[in-house]
PDB file of C-alpha atoms in Angstrom:
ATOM      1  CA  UNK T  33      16.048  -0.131   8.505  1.00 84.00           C
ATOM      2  CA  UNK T  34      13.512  -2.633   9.529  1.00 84.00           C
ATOM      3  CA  UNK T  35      13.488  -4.391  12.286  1.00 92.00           C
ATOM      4  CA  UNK T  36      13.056  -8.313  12.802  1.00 92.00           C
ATOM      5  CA  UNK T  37       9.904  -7.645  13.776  1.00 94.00           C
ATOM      6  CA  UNK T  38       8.862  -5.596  11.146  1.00 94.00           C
ATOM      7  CA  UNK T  39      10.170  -8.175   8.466  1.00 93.00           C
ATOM      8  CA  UNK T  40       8.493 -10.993  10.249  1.00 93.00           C
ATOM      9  CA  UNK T  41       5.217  -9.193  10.280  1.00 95.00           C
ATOM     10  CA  UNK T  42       5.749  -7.998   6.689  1.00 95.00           C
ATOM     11  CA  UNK T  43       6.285 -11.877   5.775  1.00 94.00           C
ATOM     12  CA  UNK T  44       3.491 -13.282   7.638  1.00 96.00           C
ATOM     13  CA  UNK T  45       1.183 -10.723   6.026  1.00 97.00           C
ATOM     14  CA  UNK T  46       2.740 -11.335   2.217  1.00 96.00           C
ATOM     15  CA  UNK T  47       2.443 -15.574   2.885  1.00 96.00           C
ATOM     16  CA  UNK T  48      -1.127 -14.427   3.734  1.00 96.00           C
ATOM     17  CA  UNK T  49      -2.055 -12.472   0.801  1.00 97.00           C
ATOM     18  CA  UNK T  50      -0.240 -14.821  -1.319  1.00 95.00           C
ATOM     19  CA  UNK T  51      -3.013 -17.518   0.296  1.00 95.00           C
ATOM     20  CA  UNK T  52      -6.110 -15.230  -0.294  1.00 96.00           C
ATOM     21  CA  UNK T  53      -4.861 -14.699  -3.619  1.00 97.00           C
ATOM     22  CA  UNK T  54      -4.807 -18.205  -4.729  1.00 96.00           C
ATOM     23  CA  UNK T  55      -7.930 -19.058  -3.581  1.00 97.00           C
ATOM     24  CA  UNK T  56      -9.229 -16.166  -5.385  1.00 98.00           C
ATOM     25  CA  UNK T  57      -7.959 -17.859  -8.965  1.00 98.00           C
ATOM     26  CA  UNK T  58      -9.270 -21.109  -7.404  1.00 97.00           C
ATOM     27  CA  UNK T  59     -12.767 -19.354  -7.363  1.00 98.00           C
ATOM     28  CA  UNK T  60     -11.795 -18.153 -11.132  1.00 98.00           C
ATOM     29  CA  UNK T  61     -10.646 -21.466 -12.396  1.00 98.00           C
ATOM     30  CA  UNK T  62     -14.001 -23.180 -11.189  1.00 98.00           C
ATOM     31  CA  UNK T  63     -15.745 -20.502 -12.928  1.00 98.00           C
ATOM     32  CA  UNK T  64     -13.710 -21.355 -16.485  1.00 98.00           C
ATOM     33  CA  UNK T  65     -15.092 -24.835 -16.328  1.00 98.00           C
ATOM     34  CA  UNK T  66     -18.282 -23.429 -16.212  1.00 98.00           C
ATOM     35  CA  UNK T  67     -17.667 -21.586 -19.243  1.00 98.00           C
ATOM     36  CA  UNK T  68     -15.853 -24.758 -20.818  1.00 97.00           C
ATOM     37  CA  UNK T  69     -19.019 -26.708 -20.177  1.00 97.00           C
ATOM     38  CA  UNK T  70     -21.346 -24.267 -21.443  1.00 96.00           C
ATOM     39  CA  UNK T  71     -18.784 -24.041 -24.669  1.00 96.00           C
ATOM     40  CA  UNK T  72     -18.562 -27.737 -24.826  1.00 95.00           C
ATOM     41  CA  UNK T  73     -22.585 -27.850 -24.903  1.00 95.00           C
ATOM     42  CA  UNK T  74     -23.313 -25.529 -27.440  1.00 91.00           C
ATOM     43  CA  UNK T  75     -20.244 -26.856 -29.875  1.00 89.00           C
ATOM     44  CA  UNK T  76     -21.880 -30.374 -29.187  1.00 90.00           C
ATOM     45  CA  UNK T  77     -22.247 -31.720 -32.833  1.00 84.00           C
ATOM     46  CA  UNK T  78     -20.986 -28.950 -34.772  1.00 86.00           C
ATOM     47  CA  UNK T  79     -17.060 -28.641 -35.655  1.00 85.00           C
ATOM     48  CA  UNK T  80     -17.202 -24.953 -36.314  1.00 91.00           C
ATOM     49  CA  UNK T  81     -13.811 -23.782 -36.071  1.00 94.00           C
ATOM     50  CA  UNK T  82     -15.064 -20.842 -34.516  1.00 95.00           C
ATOM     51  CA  UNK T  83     -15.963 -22.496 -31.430  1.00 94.00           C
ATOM     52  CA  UNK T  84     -13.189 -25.009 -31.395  1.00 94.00           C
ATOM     53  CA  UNK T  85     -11.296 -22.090 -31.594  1.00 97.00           C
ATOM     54  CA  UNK T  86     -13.247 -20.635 -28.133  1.00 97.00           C
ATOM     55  CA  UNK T  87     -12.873 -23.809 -26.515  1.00 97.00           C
ATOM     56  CA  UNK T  88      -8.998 -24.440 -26.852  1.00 97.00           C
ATOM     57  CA  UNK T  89      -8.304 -20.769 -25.689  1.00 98.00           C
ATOM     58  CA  UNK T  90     -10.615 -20.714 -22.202  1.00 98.00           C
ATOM     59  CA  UNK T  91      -8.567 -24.042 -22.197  1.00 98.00           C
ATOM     60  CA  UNK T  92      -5.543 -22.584 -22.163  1.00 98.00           C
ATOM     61  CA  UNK T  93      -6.534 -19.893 -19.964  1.00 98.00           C
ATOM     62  CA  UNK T  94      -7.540 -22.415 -17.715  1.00 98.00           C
ATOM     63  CA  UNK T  95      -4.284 -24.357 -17.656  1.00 98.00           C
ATOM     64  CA  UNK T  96      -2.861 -20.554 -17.007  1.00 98.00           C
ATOM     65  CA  UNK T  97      -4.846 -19.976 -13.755  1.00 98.00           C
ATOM     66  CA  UNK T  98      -3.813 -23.320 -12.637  1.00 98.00           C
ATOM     67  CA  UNK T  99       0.043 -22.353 -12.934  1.00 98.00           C
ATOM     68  CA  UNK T 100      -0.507 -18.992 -11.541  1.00 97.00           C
ATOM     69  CA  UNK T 101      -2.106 -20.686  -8.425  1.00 97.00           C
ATOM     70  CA  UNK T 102       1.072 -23.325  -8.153  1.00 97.00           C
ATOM     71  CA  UNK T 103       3.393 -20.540  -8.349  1.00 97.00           C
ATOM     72  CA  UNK T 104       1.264 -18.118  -5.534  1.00 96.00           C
ATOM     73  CA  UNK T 105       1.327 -21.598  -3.084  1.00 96.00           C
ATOM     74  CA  UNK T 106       4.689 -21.558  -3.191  1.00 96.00           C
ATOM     75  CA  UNK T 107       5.688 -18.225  -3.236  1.00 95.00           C
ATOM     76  CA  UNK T 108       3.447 -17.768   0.120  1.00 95.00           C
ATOM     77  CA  UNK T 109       5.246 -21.297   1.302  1.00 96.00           C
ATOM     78  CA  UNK T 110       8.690 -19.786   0.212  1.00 96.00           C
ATOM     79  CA  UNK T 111       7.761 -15.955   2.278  1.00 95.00           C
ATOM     80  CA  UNK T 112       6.977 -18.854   5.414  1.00 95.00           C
ATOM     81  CA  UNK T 113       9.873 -20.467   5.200  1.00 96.00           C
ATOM     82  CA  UNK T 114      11.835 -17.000   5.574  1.00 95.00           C
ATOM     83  CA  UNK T 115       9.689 -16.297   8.210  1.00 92.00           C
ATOM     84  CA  UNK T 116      10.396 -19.722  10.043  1.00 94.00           C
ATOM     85  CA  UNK T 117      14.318 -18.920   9.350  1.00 94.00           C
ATOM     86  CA  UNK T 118      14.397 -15.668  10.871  1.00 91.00           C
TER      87      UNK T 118
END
């Protein structure tokens, strides 16, 4: 069995990774409204549906990063609050 210490230390590092992690999709999101500005450009004037079609997904996969990033924050806020507890 681990001890306090251990789990502490285990905690602290998880919180941490959980930190690194979401700044890592932060980098990624930034990086999707590149590509959604780029889309936007090029399907300036046309209604293609092809490129609508591009558009709404990296969208969506946006919006996805964004929730992954919410739910990272607070899983490293809920590992601290252990850690505080303990």
């Amino acid at each position: 069995m681990a001890s306090i210490e251990q789990v502490k230390a285990a905690l602290g590092q998880a919180a941490d990774q959980g930190t690194i992690n979401a700044q890592q999709i932060r980098t990624a999101i930034e990086a999707t409204d590149q590509t959604l500005a780029r889309l936007r450009a090029v399907g300036a004037g046309t209604n293609h549906p092809l490129v609508a079609e591009a558009i709404a997904r990296t969208e969506q996969s946006r919006q996805r990063l964004v929730e992954a990033t919410a739910l990272l924050q607070s899983s490293a806020q809920a590992a601290r609050n252990y850690l505080n507890a303990l």
